[in-house]
Short mmCIF file of C-alpha atoms in Angstrom, two decimals:
data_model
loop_
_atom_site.label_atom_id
_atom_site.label_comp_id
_atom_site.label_asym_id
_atom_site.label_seq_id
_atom_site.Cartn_x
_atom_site.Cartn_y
_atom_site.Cartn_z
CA UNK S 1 -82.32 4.52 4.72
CA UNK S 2 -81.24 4.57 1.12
CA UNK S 3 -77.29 4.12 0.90
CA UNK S 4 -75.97 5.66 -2.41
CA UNK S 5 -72.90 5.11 -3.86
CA UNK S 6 -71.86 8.39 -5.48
CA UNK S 7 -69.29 8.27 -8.41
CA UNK S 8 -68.33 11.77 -9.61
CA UNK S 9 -68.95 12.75 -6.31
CA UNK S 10 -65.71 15.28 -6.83
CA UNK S 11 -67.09 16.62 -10.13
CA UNK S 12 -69.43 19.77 -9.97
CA UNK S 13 -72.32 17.88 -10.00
CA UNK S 14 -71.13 15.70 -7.37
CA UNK S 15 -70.27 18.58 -4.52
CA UNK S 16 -73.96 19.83 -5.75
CA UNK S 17 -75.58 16.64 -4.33
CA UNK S 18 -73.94 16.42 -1.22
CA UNK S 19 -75.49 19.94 -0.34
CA UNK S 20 -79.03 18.66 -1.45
CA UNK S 21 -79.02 15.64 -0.17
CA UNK S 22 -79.64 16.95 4.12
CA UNK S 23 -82.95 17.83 2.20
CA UNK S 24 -83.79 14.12 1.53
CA UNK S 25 -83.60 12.44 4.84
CA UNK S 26 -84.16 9.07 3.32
CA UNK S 27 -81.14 8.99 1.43
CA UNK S 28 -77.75 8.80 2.56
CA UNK S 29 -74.29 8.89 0.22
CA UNK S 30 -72.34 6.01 1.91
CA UNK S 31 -69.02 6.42 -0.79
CA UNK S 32 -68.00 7.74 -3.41
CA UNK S 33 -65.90 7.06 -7.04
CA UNK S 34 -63.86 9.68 -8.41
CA UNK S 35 -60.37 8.92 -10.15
CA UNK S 36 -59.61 12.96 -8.53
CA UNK S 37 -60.91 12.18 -5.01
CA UNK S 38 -61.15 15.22 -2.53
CA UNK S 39 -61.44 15.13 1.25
CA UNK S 40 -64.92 14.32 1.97
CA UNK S 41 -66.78 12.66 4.96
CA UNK S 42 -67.51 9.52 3.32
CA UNK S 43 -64.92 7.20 1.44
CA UNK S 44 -64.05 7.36 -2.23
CA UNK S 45 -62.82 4.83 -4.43
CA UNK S 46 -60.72 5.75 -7.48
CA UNK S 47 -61.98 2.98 -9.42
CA UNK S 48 -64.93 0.89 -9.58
CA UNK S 49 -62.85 -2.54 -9.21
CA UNK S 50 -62.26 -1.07 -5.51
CA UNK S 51 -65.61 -0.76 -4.21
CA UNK S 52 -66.02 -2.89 -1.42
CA UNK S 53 -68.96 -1.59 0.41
CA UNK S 54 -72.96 -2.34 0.59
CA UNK S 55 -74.89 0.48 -1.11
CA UNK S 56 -78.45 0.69 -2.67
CA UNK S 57 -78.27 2.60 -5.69
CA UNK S 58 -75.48 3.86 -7.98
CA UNK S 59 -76.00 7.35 -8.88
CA UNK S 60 -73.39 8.74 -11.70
CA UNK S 61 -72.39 12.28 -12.32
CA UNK S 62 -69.22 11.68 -13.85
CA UNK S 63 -68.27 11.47 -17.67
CA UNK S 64 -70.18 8.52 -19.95
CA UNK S 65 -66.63 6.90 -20.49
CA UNK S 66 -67.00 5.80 -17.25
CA UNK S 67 -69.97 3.26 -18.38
CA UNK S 68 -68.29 0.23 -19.12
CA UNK S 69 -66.67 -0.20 -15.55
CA UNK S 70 -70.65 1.12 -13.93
CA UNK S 71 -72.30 -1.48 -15.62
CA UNK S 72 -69.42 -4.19 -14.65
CA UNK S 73 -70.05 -2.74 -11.19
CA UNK S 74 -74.07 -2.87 -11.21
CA UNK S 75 -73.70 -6.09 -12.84
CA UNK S 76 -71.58 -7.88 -9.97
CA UNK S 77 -74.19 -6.33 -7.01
CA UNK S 78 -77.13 -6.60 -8.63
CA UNK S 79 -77.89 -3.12 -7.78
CA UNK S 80 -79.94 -0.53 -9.28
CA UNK S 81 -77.98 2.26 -11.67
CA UNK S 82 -78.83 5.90 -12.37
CA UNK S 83 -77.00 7.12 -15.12
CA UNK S 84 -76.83 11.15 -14.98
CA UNK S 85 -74.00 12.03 -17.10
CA UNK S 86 -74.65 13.08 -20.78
CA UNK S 87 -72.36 12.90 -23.99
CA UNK S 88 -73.09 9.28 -24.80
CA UNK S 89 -72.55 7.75 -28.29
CA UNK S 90 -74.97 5.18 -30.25
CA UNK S 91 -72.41 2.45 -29.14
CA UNK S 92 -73.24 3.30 -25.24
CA UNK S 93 -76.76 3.80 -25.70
CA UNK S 94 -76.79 0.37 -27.07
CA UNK S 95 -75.15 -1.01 -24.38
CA UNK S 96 -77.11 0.67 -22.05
CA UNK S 97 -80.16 -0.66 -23.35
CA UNK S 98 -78.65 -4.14 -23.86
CA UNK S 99 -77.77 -4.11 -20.32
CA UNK S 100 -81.20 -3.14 -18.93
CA UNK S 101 -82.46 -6.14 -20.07
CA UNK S 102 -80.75 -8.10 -17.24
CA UNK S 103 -80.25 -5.04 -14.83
CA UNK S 104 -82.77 -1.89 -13.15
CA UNK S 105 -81.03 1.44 -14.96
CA UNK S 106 -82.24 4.91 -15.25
CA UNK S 107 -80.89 6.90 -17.92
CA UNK S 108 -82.73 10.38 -18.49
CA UNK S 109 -80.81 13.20 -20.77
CA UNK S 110 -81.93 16.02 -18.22
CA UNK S 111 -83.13 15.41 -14.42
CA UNK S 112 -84.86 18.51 -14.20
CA UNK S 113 -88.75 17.91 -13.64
CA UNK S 114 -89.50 20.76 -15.26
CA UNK S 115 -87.76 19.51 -18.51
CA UNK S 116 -89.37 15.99 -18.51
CA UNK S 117 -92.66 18.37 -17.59
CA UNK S 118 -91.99 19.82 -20.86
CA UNK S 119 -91.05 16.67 -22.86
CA UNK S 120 -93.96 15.05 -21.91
CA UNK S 121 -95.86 18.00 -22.87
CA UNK S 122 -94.14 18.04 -26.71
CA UNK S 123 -95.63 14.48 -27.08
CA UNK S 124 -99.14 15.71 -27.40
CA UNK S 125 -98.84 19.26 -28.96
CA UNK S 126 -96.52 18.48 -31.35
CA UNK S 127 -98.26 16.42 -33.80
CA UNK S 128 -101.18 18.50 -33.88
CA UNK S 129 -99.18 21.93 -34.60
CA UNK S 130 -96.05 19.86 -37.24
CA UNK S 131 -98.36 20.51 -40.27
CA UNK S 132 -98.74 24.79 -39.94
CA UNK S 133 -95.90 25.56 -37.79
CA UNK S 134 -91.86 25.26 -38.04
CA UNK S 135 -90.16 23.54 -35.21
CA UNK S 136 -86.40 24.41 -33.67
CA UNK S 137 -84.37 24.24 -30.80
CA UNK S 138 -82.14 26.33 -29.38
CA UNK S 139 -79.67 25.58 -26.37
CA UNK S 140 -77.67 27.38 -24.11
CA UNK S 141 -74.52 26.30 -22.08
CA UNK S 142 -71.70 26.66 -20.18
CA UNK S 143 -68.07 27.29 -22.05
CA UNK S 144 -66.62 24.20 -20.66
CA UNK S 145 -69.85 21.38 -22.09
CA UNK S 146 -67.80 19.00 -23.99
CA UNK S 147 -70.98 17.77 -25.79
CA UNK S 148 -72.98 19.68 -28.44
CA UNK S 149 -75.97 19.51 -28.51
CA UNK S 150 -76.67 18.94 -25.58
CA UNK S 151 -78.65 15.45 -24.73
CA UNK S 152 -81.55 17.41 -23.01
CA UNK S 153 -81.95 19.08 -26.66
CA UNK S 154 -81.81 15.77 -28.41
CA UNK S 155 -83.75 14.00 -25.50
CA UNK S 156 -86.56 17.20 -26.51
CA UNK S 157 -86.25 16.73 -30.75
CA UNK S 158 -86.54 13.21 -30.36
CA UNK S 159 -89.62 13.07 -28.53
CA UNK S 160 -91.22 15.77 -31.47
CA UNK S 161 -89.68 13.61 -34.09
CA UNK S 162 -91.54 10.20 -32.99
CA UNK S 163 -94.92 11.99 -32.19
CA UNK S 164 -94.89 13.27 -35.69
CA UNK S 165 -96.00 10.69 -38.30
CA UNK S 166 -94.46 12.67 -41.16
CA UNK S 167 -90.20 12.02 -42.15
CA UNK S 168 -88.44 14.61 -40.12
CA UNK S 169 -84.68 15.31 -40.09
CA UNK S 170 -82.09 17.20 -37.96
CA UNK S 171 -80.22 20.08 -39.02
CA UNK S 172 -77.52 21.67 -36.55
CA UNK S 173 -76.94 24.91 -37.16
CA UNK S 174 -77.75 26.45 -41.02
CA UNK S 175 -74.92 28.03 -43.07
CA UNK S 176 -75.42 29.65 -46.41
CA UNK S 177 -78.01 29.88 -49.23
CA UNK S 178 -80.69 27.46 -48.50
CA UNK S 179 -84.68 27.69 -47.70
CA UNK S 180 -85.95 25.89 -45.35
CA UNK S 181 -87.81 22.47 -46.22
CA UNK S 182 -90.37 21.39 -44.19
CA UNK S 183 -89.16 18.43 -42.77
CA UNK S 184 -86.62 20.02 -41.38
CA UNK S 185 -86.18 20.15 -37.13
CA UNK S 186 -83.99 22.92 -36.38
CA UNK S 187 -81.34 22.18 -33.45
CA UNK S 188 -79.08 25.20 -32.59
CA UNK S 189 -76.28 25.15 -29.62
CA UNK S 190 -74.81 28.16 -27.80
CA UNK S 191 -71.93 27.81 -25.36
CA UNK S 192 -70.65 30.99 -23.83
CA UNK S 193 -69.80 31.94 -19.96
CA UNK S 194 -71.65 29.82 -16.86
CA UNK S 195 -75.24 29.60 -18.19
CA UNK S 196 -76.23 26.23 -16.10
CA UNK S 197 -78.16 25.27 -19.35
CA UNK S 198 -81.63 26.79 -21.01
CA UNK S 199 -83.70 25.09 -23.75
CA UNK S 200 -85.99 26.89 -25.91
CA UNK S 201 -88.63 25.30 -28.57
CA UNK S 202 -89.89 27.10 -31.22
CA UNK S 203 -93.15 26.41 -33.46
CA UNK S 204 -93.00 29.06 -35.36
CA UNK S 205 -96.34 29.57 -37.84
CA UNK S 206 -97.63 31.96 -39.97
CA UNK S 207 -98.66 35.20 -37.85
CA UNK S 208 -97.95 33.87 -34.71
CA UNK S 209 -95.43 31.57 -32.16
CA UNK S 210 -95.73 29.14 -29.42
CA UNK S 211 -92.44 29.26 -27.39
CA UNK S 212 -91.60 26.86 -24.73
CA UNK S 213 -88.65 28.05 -22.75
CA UNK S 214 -86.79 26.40 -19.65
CA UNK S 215 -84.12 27.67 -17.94
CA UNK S 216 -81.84 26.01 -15.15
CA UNK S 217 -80.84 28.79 -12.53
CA UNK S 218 -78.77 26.19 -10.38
CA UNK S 219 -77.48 23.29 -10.64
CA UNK S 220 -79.27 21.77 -7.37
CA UNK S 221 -82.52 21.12 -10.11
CA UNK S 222 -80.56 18.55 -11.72
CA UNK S 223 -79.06 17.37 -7.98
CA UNK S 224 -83.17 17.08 -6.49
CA UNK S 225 -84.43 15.40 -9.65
CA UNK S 226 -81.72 12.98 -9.38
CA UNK S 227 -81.99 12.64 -5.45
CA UNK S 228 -85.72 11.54 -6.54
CA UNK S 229 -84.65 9.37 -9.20
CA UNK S 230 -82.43 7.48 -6.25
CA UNK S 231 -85.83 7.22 -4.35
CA UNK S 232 -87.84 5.06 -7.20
CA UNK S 233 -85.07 3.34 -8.22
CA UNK S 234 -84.27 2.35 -4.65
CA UNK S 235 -87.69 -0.09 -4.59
CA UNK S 236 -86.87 -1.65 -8.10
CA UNK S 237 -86.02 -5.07 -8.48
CA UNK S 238 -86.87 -5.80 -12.06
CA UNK S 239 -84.72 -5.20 -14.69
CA UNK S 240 -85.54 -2.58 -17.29
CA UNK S 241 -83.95 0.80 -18.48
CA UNK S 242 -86.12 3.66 -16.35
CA UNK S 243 -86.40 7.26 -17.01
CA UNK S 244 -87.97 10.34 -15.66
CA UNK S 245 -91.55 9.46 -17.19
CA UNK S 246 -91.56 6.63 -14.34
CA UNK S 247 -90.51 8.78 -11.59
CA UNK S 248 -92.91 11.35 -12.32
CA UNK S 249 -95.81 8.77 -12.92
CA UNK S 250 -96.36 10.60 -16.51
#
């Protein structure tokens, strides 16, 4: 049995993997951190400096200024880490990879397989359609994401921008009287209502376009792909910084 420690666990995300988790009979959340606890059959912690219980893996749903005191955490047991949360800034993904040089962490921008189906995927088309087609990316979320774009669309330009040999740049949104250069990648956010969160890549060329479209209908995607994430990370013993790619075997 696979005893996870569950901080966030009284976030969205957090109630979302206590309902998936009876489908993973391996796994088992033994406690929880959440500085907003809410009954629950397990025990939660407010802070990470309280923990005082054997677990497996760390799994994190909760808000990427909560890193620091995870990684002080996964550093004193040695454990494994799976970093789910999104909204981190170059100074945390530098620590993140710093870390993983002495510790086993997962970090992936989107747990959906589908999603790291697709990323994959971008890594072999998209050098071989860069030179006659226009690339953007459109995403759709929520009205309460604090973070725009989203990481899953970043996690997706990224991958097209190192697969093409040819300088690329961002541009978020476009505003005024400007053509289009070709170097540009295209990265558009939307936030409106409860859209759980859909991605959309465009390679637009001349008299015809490729369209790659996901779109999250629940929130349980993200809750299995992380629940699987637990699973692998649960047999790792090196240190390293993991992502979807090795959970998938792609």
């Amino acid at each position: 049995m696979v005893k996870i420690l569950l901080s966030g666990c009284s976030g969205k995300m957090g109630n979302v993997i206590q309902n998936v988790i009876s489908e993973f009979p391996s796994l088992k959340i033994v406690a929880g951190i959440d500085k907003f606890p809410k009954e629950s059959e397990f025990k939660i912690f407010k802070n990470t400096e309280d923990v005082n219980i054997h677990y497996d893996v760390l799994l994190d749903f909760s808000r990427a200024d909560a890193l620091k005191d995870l990684l002080a955490l996964t550093t004193s047991t040695k454990k494994p880490l799976v970093l789910c949360s999104t909204g981190y800034t170059d100074e945390d993904l530098k620590l993140i990879e710093d870390s993983s040089k002495t510790l086993p962490i997962f970090k992936s921008a989107n747990m959906s397989l589908g999603i790291n189906l697709i990323n994959s995927l971008l890594r072999k088309i998209s050098p071989l359609l860069y030179q006659n087609y226009d690339i953007e990316i459109i995403e759709k979320h929520h009205n309460q994401k604090v973070d725009s774009p989203s990481g899953t669309a970043l996690l997706l330009a990224d991958t097209i921008k190192e697969s093409i040999s040819d300088d690329t740049y961002y541009v978020h949104g476009r505003n005024g009287e400007k053509k289009r250069e070709k170097a540009e990648i295209g990265i558009h956010a939307v936030r409106g209502g409860s859209i759980v969160g859909d991605h959309e890549i465009i390679f637009a060329g001349s008299g015809e376009v490729i369209e790659l479209s996901h779109k999250a209908i629940s929130r349980e995607v993200f809750a299995v792909g992380a629940l699987k994430a637990c699973s692998f990370m649960a047999n790792v013993t090196k240190a390293g910084l993991y992502n979807m790619d090795d959970v998938l075997g792609l």
